[in-house]
XYZ file of C-alpha atoms in Angstrom:
605
model
C -33.339 38.412 2.515
C -32.425 40.547 -0.457
C -28.773 39.657 -0.107
C -29.295 35.830 0.070
C -29.281 35.404 3.741
C -32.013 32.978 3.636
C -30.266 30.693 1.094
C -27.224 30.470 3.218
C -29.268 29.534 6.250
C -30.831 26.720 4.131
C -27.511 25.330 3.530
C -25.462 25.515 6.594
C -21.842 24.925 6.413
C -20.741 21.640 8.022
C -17.081 21.648 9.410
C -14.816 19.255 7.523
C -13.189 16.331 9.290
C -9.459 15.832 8.994
C -8.665 14.564 5.680
C -11.647 15.963 3.923
C -11.628 18.751 1.441
C -9.497 19.464 -1.601
C -6.588 20.789 0.364
C -5.778 17.244 1.493
C -5.516 16.053 -2.233
C -2.600 16.386 -4.682
C -1.834 19.259 -7.230
C 0.024 18.297 -10.377
C 3.260 19.357 -8.908
C 2.666 17.519 -5.672
C 1.692 14.450 -7.616
C 4.935 14.598 -9.578
C 6.807 14.626 -6.238
C 4.657 11.930 -4.515
C 4.140 9.490 -7.413
C 6.959 9.883 -9.997
C 10.155 9.650 -8.161
C 10.509 6.047 -8.877
C 10.347 6.769 -12.577
C 12.507 9.974 -12.391
C 15.191 8.537 -10.177
C 15.586 5.583 -12.526
C 18.055 7.867 -14.567
C 20.570 7.038 -11.775
C 20.715 3.314 -12.806
C 18.904 2.930 -16.163
C 21.608 4.469 -18.447
C 24.121 2.634 -16.279
C 22.538 -0.737 -16.776
C 22.773 -0.127 -20.489
C 26.483 0.685 -20.247
C 27.304 -2.386 -18.056
C 25.624 -4.526 -20.532
C 27.328 -3.049 -23.570
C 30.717 -2.869 -22.114
C 30.988 -6.685 -22.480
C 31.713 -5.916 -26.254
C 34.367 -3.281 -25.369
C 34.301 0.451 -24.995
C 33.563 0.911 -28.758
C 30.148 -0.709 -28.187
C 29.154 2.086 -25.860
C 28.183 4.194 -28.981
C 24.979 2.045 -29.034
C 23.846 3.541 -25.852
C 22.174 6.468 -27.536
C 20.048 4.551 -30.135
C 19.032 1.997 -27.470
C 17.947 4.870 -25.186
C 16.081 6.575 -28.056
C 14.103 3.269 -28.580
C 13.308 3.118 -24.782
C 12.351 6.866 -25.008
C 9.994 6.049 -27.816
C 8.504 3.297 -25.637
C 8.223 5.722 -22.831
C 6.203 8.259 -25.153
C 3.821 5.424 -26.114
C 3.260 4.505 -22.457
C 2.656 8.155 -21.427
C -0.020 8.550 -24.110
C -1.540 5.266 -23.191
C -1.683 5.897 -19.547
C -3.203 9.247 -20.189
C -6.027 7.421 -21.898
C -6.160 4.886 -19.012
C -6.645 7.947 -16.553
C -9.547 9.264 -18.674
C -11.211 5.964 -19.008
C -10.705 4.815 -15.471
C -10.750 7.999 -13.259
C -11.208 5.811 -10.048
C -7.707 4.542 -10.451
C -6.319 1.128 -10.572
C -4.452 1.462 -13.898
C -3.728 -1.838 -15.578
C -5.939 -3.764 -13.140
C -9.053 -1.648 -13.757
C -8.544 -1.810 -17.583
C -7.973 -5.603 -17.420
C -10.961 -6.168 -15.247
C -13.409 -4.205 -17.373
C -12.146 -5.194 -20.891
C -10.255 -8.446 -20.558
C -12.034 -10.557 -17.942
C -11.305 -11.906 -14.436
C -8.083 -13.984 -15.138
C -6.167 -11.046 -16.860
C -7.288 -8.740 -14.206
C -5.869 -11.101 -11.535
C -2.620 -11.262 -13.525
C -2.458 -7.511 -13.544
C -3.115 -7.118 -9.917
C -0.657 -9.730 -8.897
C 2.072 -8.477 -11.193
C 1.572 -4.820 -9.922
C 1.544 -5.888 -6.301
C 4.821 -7.645 -6.699
C 6.412 -4.700 -8.716
C 5.358 -2.162 -6.109
C 7.065 -4.100 -3.306
C 10.170 -4.630 -5.471
C 10.089 -0.853 -6.257
C 10.364 -0.059 -2.627
C 13.286 -2.529 -1.947
C 15.054 -1.564 -5.042
C 14.777 2.210 -4.431
C 15.839 1.841 -0.862
C 18.935 -0.273 -1.771
C 20.059 1.743 -4.558
C 19.826 4.854 -2.345
C 21.878 2.949 0.358
C 24.463 2.133 -2.288
C 24.630 5.896 -3.407
C 25.103 7.003 0.298
C 27.652 4.420 0.895
C 29.714 5.579 -2.215
C 29.661 9.126 -0.839
C 30.147 7.993 2.806
C 32.152 4.676 2.925
C 31.428 4.276 6.753
C 27.868 3.482 5.964
C 28.669 0.441 3.866
C 28.476 -2.216 6.580
C 25.082 -0.746 7.792
C 23.278 -0.795 4.468
C 20.413 -2.877 5.795
C 19.976 -0.623 8.783
C 19.922 2.471 6.501
C 17.260 0.760 4.269
C 15.006 -0.151 7.248
C 15.356 3.342 8.627
C 14.353 4.931 5.416
C 11.507 2.469 5.131
C 10.301 3.331 8.647
C 10.486 7.159 7.832
C 8.433 6.713 4.515
C 5.874 4.657 6.377
C 5.473 7.193 9.078
C 5.045 9.960 6.607
C 2.590 8.164 4.549
C 0.534 7.125 7.394
C 0.036 10.896 7.837
C -1.334 11.187 4.405
C -0.270 11.402 0.589
C -0.315 15.149 0.607
C 1.970 15.391 3.618
C 4.338 12.996 1.903
C 4.290 15.083 -1.236
C 5.242 18.222 0.600
C 8.061 16.490 2.245
C 9.303 15.198 -1.067
C 8.878 18.450 -2.939
C 12.272 20.033 -2.166
C 14.554 16.982 -2.909
C 12.600 16.307 -6.031
C 13.302 19.796 -7.355
C 16.842 19.653 -6.387
C 17.181 16.440 -8.098
C 15.713 17.459 -11.326
C 17.586 20.766 -11.585
C 20.856 19.069 -10.678
C 20.464 16.369 -13.411
C 19.265 18.822 -16.055
C 22.186 21.014 -15.125
C 24.593 18.097 -15.670
C 23.232 17.712 -19.146
C 23.181 21.434 -20.146
C 26.546 22.287 -18.640
C 28.048 19.050 -19.970
C 26.930 19.657 -23.400
C 28.561 23.185 -23.425
C 31.909 21.791 -22.349
C 34.182 20.378 -24.867
C 35.750 17.749 -22.484
C 35.196 16.583 -18.954
C 36.144 18.949 -16.199
C 37.249 16.149 -13.805
C 37.580 12.459 -13.776
C 36.440 10.555 -10.584
C 36.659 6.834 -9.563
C 39.505 4.397 -10.190
C 40.294 3.060 -13.737
C 39.118 -0.517 -14.627
C 40.599 -2.254 -17.668
C 37.810 -3.336 -20.050
C 38.120 -6.623 -21.940
C 35.791 -7.549 -24.632
C 34.175 -10.919 -23.936
C 31.683 -10.991 -26.738
C 30.796 -9.388 -29.997
C 28.256 -6.488 -30.380
C 25.362 -8.472 -31.686
C 21.595 -8.691 -31.571
C 21.626 -10.642 -28.336
C 23.783 -8.206 -26.452
C 21.684 -5.276 -27.796
C 18.640 -6.977 -26.558
C 20.085 -7.502 -23.261
C 21.193 -3.876 -22.985
C 17.683 -2.777 -24.060
C 16.067 -5.019 -21.442
C 18.453 -3.691 -18.657
C 17.675 -0.039 -19.676
C 13.881 -0.711 -19.493
C 14.147 -0.611 -15.795
C 14.049 3.067 -16.332
C 10.427 2.781 -17.363
C 9.095 1.578 -13.945
C 6.865 3.816 -12.173
C 5.201 5.278 -15.283
C 1.896 3.664 -14.248
C 1.772 4.921 -10.638
C -0.080 8.084 -11.535
C -2.833 6.097 -13.310
C -3.221 3.941 -10.297
C -3.635 6.907 -7.859
C -5.970 9.154 -9.751
C -8.413 9.586 -6.809
C -5.728 11.289 -4.749
C -5.520 14.237 -7.021
C -7.645 17.560 -6.585
C -10.444 18.352 -8.921
C -10.506 18.140 -11.909
C -8.794 14.876 -11.126
C -8.462 13.562 -14.655
C -6.793 16.702 -16.091
C -4.417 17.066 -13.163
C -3.467 13.343 -13.403
C -2.958 13.581 -17.173
C -0.875 16.676 -16.799
C 1.370 15.048 -14.218
C 1.846 11.957 -16.546
C 2.868 14.331 -19.346
C 5.315 16.287 -17.011
C 6.746 12.876 -15.924
C 7.151 11.638 -19.554
C 8.751 14.923 -20.605
C 11.203 15.129 -17.822
C 12.252 11.479 -17.819
C 12.753 11.470 -21.716
C 14.842 14.589 -21.543
C 17.085 13.151 -18.810
C 17.510 9.800 -20.458
C 18.430 11.214 -23.853
C 20.562 13.933 -22.532
C 22.610 11.403 -20.337
C 22.901 9.035 -23.301
C 24.399 11.864 -25.538
C 26.988 12.639 -22.874
C 27.820 8.894 -22.503
C 28.336 8.511 -26.142
C 30.324 11.734 -26.631
C 32.706 11.305 -23.655
C 32.944 7.624 -24.010
C 32.045 7.006 -20.265
C 32.859 3.499 -19.264
C 32.382 1.931 -15.773
C 34.986 3.007 -13.152
C 35.483 1.646 -9.642
C 33.791 3.048 -6.602
C 31.555 5.477 -8.591
C 28.462 5.392 -10.617
C 28.126 6.459 -14.337
C 25.990 9.342 -13.239
C 28.637 10.473 -10.943
C 31.169 10.552 -13.610
C 28.984 12.604 -15.818
C 28.395 15.034 -12.785
C 32.147 15.370 -12.297
C 32.601 15.923 -15.963
C 30.132 18.782 -15.887
C 30.586 20.340 -12.621
C 33.962 19.304 -11.593
C 34.779 17.772 -8.153
C 33.677 20.667 -6.023
C 30.636 21.286 -4.037
C 28.182 20.944 -6.894
C 29.429 17.497 -7.341
C 28.719 16.549 -3.760
C 25.200 18.412 -3.737
C 24.265 16.367 -6.816
C 25.289 13.062 -5.519
C 23.572 13.681 -2.248
C 20.445 14.797 -4.005
C 20.546 11.560 -6.123
C 21.099 9.378 -3.055
C 18.271 10.975 -1.224
C 15.711 10.786 -4.186
C 16.590 7.119 -4.637
C 15.838 6.466 -1.064
C 12.518 8.556 -1.211
C 11.654 6.961 -4.779
C 9.994 4.265 -2.821
C 7.215 6.677 -2.055
C 5.674 5.980 -5.525
C 4.643 2.542 -4.312
C 3.152 4.074 -0.976
C 1.059 6.388 -3.241
C -0.098 3.549 -5.697
C -0.318 0.271 -4.003
C -2.699 1.003 -1.087
C -5.189 2.511 -3.752
C -4.783 -0.578 -5.802
C -5.361 -2.718 -2.703
C -8.539 -0.729 -1.799
C -9.848 -1.585 -5.215
C -9.067 -5.299 -4.855
C -10.897 -5.238 -1.448
C -13.824 -3.625 -3.044
C -13.867 -6.403 -5.706
C -13.524 -8.955 -2.817
C -10.047 -10.150 -3.779
C -8.354 -8.812 -0.549
C -9.624 -8.481 2.879
C -12.184 -5.809 3.178
C -10.121 -3.908 5.739
C -7.831 -2.788 2.943
C -10.555 -0.644 1.760
C -11.015 1.122 5.084
C -9.641 4.785 5.299
C -8.455 6.527 8.439
C -9.740 10.111 9.292
C -7.122 11.317 6.761
C -7.531 9.904 3.226
C -5.066 7.201 3.876
C -5.416 3.352 3.435
C -3.313 2.553 6.446
C -3.690 -1.263 6.159
C -2.350 -0.984 2.595
C 0.620 1.259 3.789
C 1.497 -1.025 6.657
C 1.231 -4.236 4.578
C 3.620 -2.662 1.806
C 6.165 -1.682 4.520
C 6.021 -5.194 6.182
C 6.410 -6.945 2.796
C 9.136 -4.626 1.644
C 11.054 -5.128 4.982
C 11.013 -8.731 4.659
C 12.272 -8.544 1.142
C 15.073 -6.156 2.401
C 16.093 -8.506 5.203
C 15.939 -11.600 2.945
C 18.113 -9.956 0.344
C 20.420 -8.402 2.905
C 19.768 -5.072 1.004
C 21.715 -6.204 -1.904
C 20.787 -4.423 -5.087
C 22.388 -6.886 -7.410
C 20.159 -9.650 -6.007
C 16.952 -7.540 -6.431
C 17.555 -5.984 -9.832
C 16.819 -9.187 -11.883
C 13.493 -9.405 -10.283
C 12.676 -5.785 -11.140
C 10.561 -4.379 -13.963
C 9.120 -7.768 -15.209
C 5.863 -7.286 -13.245
C 5.340 -3.900 -14.505
C 5.712 -4.856 -18.077
C 2.981 -7.398 -17.706
C 0.790 -4.685 -16.420
C 1.884 -2.277 -19.385
C 0.858 -4.914 -21.918
C -2.490 -5.849 -20.281
C -3.515 -2.234 -19.893
C -2.810 -1.441 -23.569
C -4.453 -4.608 -24.806
C -7.544 -3.754 -22.662
C -7.669 -0.375 -24.232
C -7.537 -1.789 -27.651
C -10.547 -3.848 -26.879
C -12.221 -0.895 -25.246
C -11.820 1.233 -28.273
C -12.948 -1.522 -30.656
C -16.063 -2.181 -28.421
C -17.226 1.356 -27.659
C -16.025 2.927 -31.052
C -15.962 6.548 -29.981
C -14.719 9.258 -32.317
C -11.102 8.491 -33.682
C -11.184 5.163 -31.927
C -8.880 3.588 -34.718
C -6.191 6.139 -33.925
C -6.420 5.388 -30.218
C -6.416 1.622 -30.874
C -3.368 1.951 -33.236
C -1.351 3.817 -30.475
C -2.283 1.323 -27.804
C -1.725 -1.682 -30.158
C 1.742 -0.486 -31.036
C 2.539 0.028 -27.368
C 1.189 -3.411 -26.666
C 3.485 -5.016 -29.193
C 6.367 -3.056 -27.837
C 5.819 -3.786 -24.173
C 5.222 -7.511 -24.877
C 8.533 -7.652 -26.783
C 10.332 -5.804 -24.029
C 8.638 -8.075 -21.263
C 9.759 -11.157 -23.017
C 13.187 -10.025 -23.586
C 13.329 -9.092 -19.883
C 12.109 -12.559 -18.861
C 14.308 -14.512 -21.071
C 17.576 -12.497 -20.301
C 17.123 -12.343 -16.573
C 15.270 -15.779 -15.959
C 18.323 -17.581 -14.477
C 19.567 -14.412 -12.732
C 16.567 -14.534 -10.522
C 13.524 -13.638 -12.612
C 12.131 -17.198 -11.929
C 11.124 -15.977 -8.652
C 8.637 -13.547 -10.002
C 7.414 -16.303 -12.368
C 6.546 -18.297 -9.334
C 5.297 -15.388 -7.092
C 2.833 -14.037 -9.579
C 0.736 -17.154 -9.978
C 0.820 -17.752 -6.339
C -0.474 -14.396 -5.631
C -3.189 -14.764 -8.324
C -4.255 -17.952 -6.614
C -4.443 -16.263 -3.207
C -6.647 -13.313 -4.647
C -8.894 -15.958 -6.422
C -9.347 -17.935 -3.221
C -10.245 -14.856 -1.245
C -12.766 -14.003 -3.843
C -14.224 -17.369 -3.791
C -14.549 -17.202 0.109
C -16.428 -13.843 -0.229
C -18.681 -15.309 -2.861
C -19.482 -18.425 -0.653
C -20.091 -16.078 2.380
C -22.438 -14.002 0.201
C -24.416 -16.947 -0.847
C -24.752 -18.104 2.752
C -25.931 -14.659 3.933
C -28.093 -14.439 0.892
C -26.781 -10.939 0.201
C -28.790 -8.977 -2.379
C -31.925 -11.251 -1.706
C -35.156 -10.594 0.269
C -34.921 -12.731 3.366
C -37.652 -14.567 5.007
C -39.652 -12.831 7.926
C -37.752 -12.794 11.208
C -38.321 -15.569 13.854
C -40.841 -14.660 16.549
C -39.291 -15.601 19.928
C -41.157 -15.541 23.108
C -39.443 -13.375 25.586
C -35.694 -12.671 26.230
C -33.186 -13.554 28.755
C -30.184 -11.348 29.836
C -27.359 -13.194 31.726
C -25.020 -11.026 33.744
C -21.794 -12.661 34.882
C -20.729 -11.025 38.386
C -17.979 -11.636 40.964
C -19.540 -9.790 44.022
C -22.078 -7.202 44.963
C -20.747 -3.761 44.136
C -21.434 -0.566 42.206
C -20.296 -2.352 39.108
C -22.954 -5.012 39.776
C -25.613 -2.229 40.098
C -24.375 -0.676 36.880
C -24.722 -3.982 35.010
C -27.996 -5.067 36.532
C -29.489 -1.577 35.643
C -28.446 -1.964 32.146
C -29.686 -5.441 31.753
C -33.172 -4.695 33.124
C -33.466 -2.084 30.279
C -32.581 -4.659 27.584
C -34.436 -7.803 28.355
C -37.647 -9.248 29.732
C -35.778 -11.473 32.218
C -32.456 -10.955 33.971
C -30.411 -13.457 35.862
C -27.025 -12.804 37.496
C -24.524 -15.721 37.475
C -21.514 -16.105 39.650
C -18.743 -18.765 39.772
C -17.451 -19.569 43.134
C -14.925 -22.351 44.177
C -14.972 -21.659 47.979
C -18.421 -22.612 49.810
C -17.748 -19.891 52.392
C -17.409 -17.223 49.716
C -20.451 -18.379 47.914
C -22.500 -18.136 51.235
C -21.259 -14.652 51.811
C -22.161 -13.674 48.275
C -25.673 -15.094 48.710
C -26.136 -13.199 51.979
C -25.027 -9.877 50.448
C -27.249 -10.408 47.425
C -30.333 -10.991 49.597
C -29.569 -7.914 51.722
C -29.242 -5.898 48.510
C -32.285 -7.437 46.832
C -32.195 -5.945 43.323
C -35.268 -7.911 42.257
C -33.134 -10.292 39.967
C -32.301 -13.989 40.609
C -28.728 -15.052 41.358
C -27.471 -18.437 40.286
C -24.269 -19.411 41.884
C -22.164 -22.074 39.949
C -19.854 -24.355 42.032
C -16.406 -24.665 40.309
C -14.138 -26.933 42.341
C -11.265 -26.405 39.658
C -11.402 -22.727 40.029
C -12.383 -22.295 36.378
C -14.408 -19.191 35.524
C -15.037 -19.221 31.644
C -16.071 -22.879 31.050
C -18.856 -23.071 33.849
C -20.417 -19.871 32.405
C -20.377 -21.223 28.917
C -21.971 -24.546 30.071
C -24.590 -22.497 31.984
C -25.449 -20.432 28.845
C -25.621 -23.579 26.706
C -28.187 -25.059 29.149
C -30.544 -22.040 29.208
C -30.367 -21.383 25.466
C -32.281 -24.425 24.520
C -35.716 -23.201 25.204
C -35.894 -21.019 22.007
C -35.631 -17.646 23.812
C -33.200 -14.988 22.705
C -30.281 -14.946 25.014
C -27.810 -12.168 25.495
C -24.865 -12.137 27.939
C -23.925 -8.733 29.262
C -20.353 -8.631 30.482
C -19.363 -5.665 32.626
C -15.804 -4.421 32.027
C -13.853 -1.851 34.006
C -12.133 0.717 31.980
C -9.439 2.823 33.643
C -8.967 6.552 32.817
C -5.366 6.138 31.497
C -4.297 3.340 29.088
C -1.220 2.595 31.186
C -3.551 1.183 33.928
C -5.152 -1.389 31.655
C -2.603 -4.044 32.430
C -3.648 -3.675 36.080
C -7.210 -4.834 35.224
C -7.929 -8.519 34.705
C -8.928 -9.545 31.410
C -11.438 -12.316 32.213
C -14.353 -10.505 30.621
C -12.568 -10.168 27.349
C -11.657 -13.901 27.405
C -15.183 -15.001 28.419
C -16.614 -12.784 25.497
C -14.175 -14.464 23.088
C -15.048 -18.035 24.166
C -18.836 -17.365 24.059
C -18.643 -15.921 20.525
C -16.704 -19.025 19.428
C -18.822 -21.746 21.127
C -22.346 -20.313 21.193
C -24.865 -18.401 19.193
C -26.014 -15.999 21.888
C -25.533 -12.212 21.720
C -22.389 -10.991 23.526
C -22.310 -7.438 24.914
C -19.540 -5.665 26.670
C -20.627 -3.065 29.268
C -17.871 -0.492 30.022
C -17.704 1.081 33.427
C -15.219 3.982 33.328
C -13.191 4.611 36.386
C -12.297 8.250 37.528
C -8.922 7.358 38.953
C-alpha cells in the first residue's frame, strides 16, 4: 500500500487495440516523409518549368530564373508561416477547409473543399506520371509501359496506406533522406566547381520566339508556382501526429519550408551561373546533377532517387485527403462511411476512393504528364487564398495579442496567392485549366446536395428533438421461413420462441406431395408452433412470403421475420450455399416495414 499498489489496482491497464497509442502516429521526421514528398519532389519539375517558359525569349532570358525563384521562395515563406498559424488555430486538421468553414461561411468552405479534393487527386496523377517519365529517361525500355508503371505504383501506395500512415512514413523515410541529401549535394558540390564536370543529353538549338516581357515573366512565375503544391498537406493532417500534435506539425511545416526554399534557390543559382538550357532526353535537374557529380554512379543514384521520390510523392495526398474527407463526412457533406476508421487509424474508404479517382485520371490521360500539368496547382492556390483570408477575419474577430501583425502576414499572403492563382488560371486556361473550372463547381454542387439530403433526413427523423412516447402494440409475431424439418428448423424455432409472443413457421411448396410430406413430418415433430404452407405453382419463393407478411402485418402487431442462414466454416464454401435467405431479407426490407433478422447457423465442416 505504501508503494502505491492500491492506486495501480484502481486504474488497471487496458491493452491497446491495433492502431491505438502514440506509436501509431507520426513524429516530425516521419511526417516530413509521409506528408511532404509532394512539395519536396517539386524541385524536379518546378525550376524546369521556369526554364521552359523563359527559353522562349532565348538563352539570355534564363538569367531571370533566379529572381523569379526568389519571389516564389518569398511566397513559400509566407505560406509556411500562414499554415503554421492554421495548425495552431485548427488542430483537428482540415487546413483551408476548416478555416473557411469557421471564418468565411458555407459557400467558401465548399469551394475550399472541392478545390482541395481536385488538387489532391491531380497530385497523385502528376507525381506518378512525372516519376514514370524519370524512370523512362533512365530506362528507355519502360517508355511504352508508362501507364502500367503508374498503375503499379498507385497500387503499391494504396496497399501501404491501407496499413496505416505510420507504416507508409517508415517505408518512405529512406528514399526521402537519399533524395534530400542527393539534391543538396548537387547544389553544394556544384557551387564549389568552376564549371560543369559533364554534359548530358543532346543539344537542341534555341530560337527566340518572343521578347522577355512582363507576360512571359508572369507565365514563368505561374509555371514555377507548381513547386508550392503540397505545402498545405501537413495542416490538413494534424491529427496523424504524436502529442504535442500542434508543435510537431508546425516543426514539420518549418522543416519543409526550409528544405524546399534552400533547394529551389540553390538550383536556380546553378541554372543561372551555368546557363542551363533544355536538352533532349534529360531533365534540367539531371543536367545539374551531371555538372556536379559527373556521369558516374552518383549521377545514376541521384536520378533513381529522384524518380523514386516522384513516384512516392503521391503519398502526400494519401496522408491529407482521407482526413479531409472524414471532416467533410462529419459535416454531412460526404457519405458518413468516409468518417469510419479501421482498427488501425486509417480512413480506408478515403484511401480507396482516392486510388480509384487517380487511377481513372491516369487511364483517361494515358499517363501523359503534359496533359495533366495545366490542371495542376490551380485548386491548391484557391485553398491558399481562402485559408489566409479566413485567418485575416479570424484575427480581426478574436483580436488576440499581436493580431494586427498576424493579419498583415496573412493579408499579404492572400494578395500574393490570389495574384498567383489568377495568373495560373489565365495563362493555363486554354491548355486545360478549364477542366478544373468546371470540375470544382460540380463537386461543390455534389457536396451541397449531400448536405441537403442529410439535413432532410435529420428533419424527418427529428434528430435532436424529444420524440413522442412509443406506440403501445398488443403482442408480437415472429415469422420463420423454413424449407423442411431439420436441426436448422429446431435452431430457428428455439430462437423465435425466445423473441416473440407468437411464432409461426412458413413454408413455400410447389409440389403437393412434398407439401403433404412436410406436414406429416411437422406433426410428428410437434414443436408447439403453427406451420403455414403456401402453395406456389410458379415455384417462386420470395414473393409468396412477402405477400404473406403483408397480409398478417395489417392487424397492428409488431412483426419480425427470422431467417435462418447456414454459414460454412471456410469462406471458400460460401458459394456452395444458396443465397435465398439473403435475397428474401433484401426484398422484405425494400417492400415492408417489418423487422428482418438473420439467424446464423455455423457449420462444423
